[in-house]
Coordinates of C-alpha atoms in Angstrom, one line a residue:
L184 CA 122.4 62.0 133.7
I185 CA 125.9 63.5 134.2
V186 CA 128.8 61.9 132.4
T187 CA 132.2 62.6 133.8
L188 CA 135.5 61.9 132.0
S189 CA 138.1 62.3 134.7
P190 CA 138.3 61.0 138.3
E191 CA 138.3 64.6 139.6
A192 CA 135.2 65.6 137.7
H193 CA 133.5 62.4 138.8
H194 CA 134.2 63.0 142.5
Q195 CA 133.0 66.6 142.2
A196 CA 129.8 65.6 140.4
L197 CA 129.0 63.0 143.1
E198 CA 129.6 65.6 145.8
L199 CA 127.4 68.2 144.1
T200 CA 124.5 65.9 143.4
R201 CA 124.5 64.0 146.7
S202 CA 121.0 65.1 147.5
L203 CA 119.6 65.1 144.0
A204 CA 117.9 62.3 142.0
V205 CA 120.5 62.3 139.2
E206 CA 122.6 59.5 137.7
V207 CA 126.4 60.1 137.5
E208 CA 128.4 57.9 135.2
Y209 CA 132.2 57.8 134.9
W210 CA 133.6 57.2 131.4
P211 CA 137.4 57.0 131.8
T212 CA 138.9 59.0 129.0
A213 CA 142.6 59.7 128.1
D214 CA 143.5 63.4 128.1
P215 CA 144.7 64.2 124.6
A216 CA 146.2 67.4 125.8
T217 CA 149.1 65.4 127.3
V218 CA 150.1 63.9 124.0
T219 CA 153.3 65.1 122.5
G220 CA 154.8 64.5 119.0
T221 CA 154.0 65.6 115.5
R222 CA 150.9 67.6 114.6
E223 CA 149.5 64.4 113.1
Q224 CA 150.1 62.4 116.3
I225 CA 148.5 65.0 118.4
L226 CA 145.5 65.2 116.0
A227 CA 145.3 61.4 116.1
A228 CA 145.0 61.5 119.9
Y229 CA 142.1 64.0 119.8
R230 CA 140.4 62.0 117.0
D231 CA 140.7 58.8 119.1
V232 CA 139.1 60.4 122.1
R233 CA 136.3 61.8 119.8
D234 CA 135.7 58.4 118.2
R235 CA 135.6 56.6 121.5
L236 CA 133.2 59.1 123.0
D237 CA 131.0 58.8 119.9
Q238 CA 131.0 55.1 120.2
R239 CA 130.2 55.2 123.9
I240 CA 127.3 57.7 123.3
R241 CA 125.9 55.5 120.6
E242 CA 126.0 52.4 122.8
R243 CA 124.5 54.2 125.9
F244 CA 121.8 56.2 124.2
L245 CA 121.0 54.4 121.0
G246 CA 121.6 50.8 122.2
R247 CA 123.9 50.0 119.3
G248 CA 127.6 50.3 118.6
E249 CA 127.7 51.6 115.0
A250 CA 131.0 52.6 113.6
P251 CA 131.8 56.3 114.3
R252 CA 131.1 58.9 111.7
R253 CA 134.1 60.7 110.4
L254 CA 133.6 64.4 111.1
E255 CA 136.8 65.6 109.3

């Protein structure tokens, strides 16, 4: 399984795995590097992406949507 987070990466993964028996999933994810503002706003953007990916991983691989663990 290959999980891609941007349209560009998804397209490239599909091209590279065209002849392989591999599953490619696209999980649209905001790019926190584009966020501007205070340090706290920028950290909040990265934490949001982290938490959303954690939730998605739990749902996909554990079959449940538990609340994300805080890693701070």
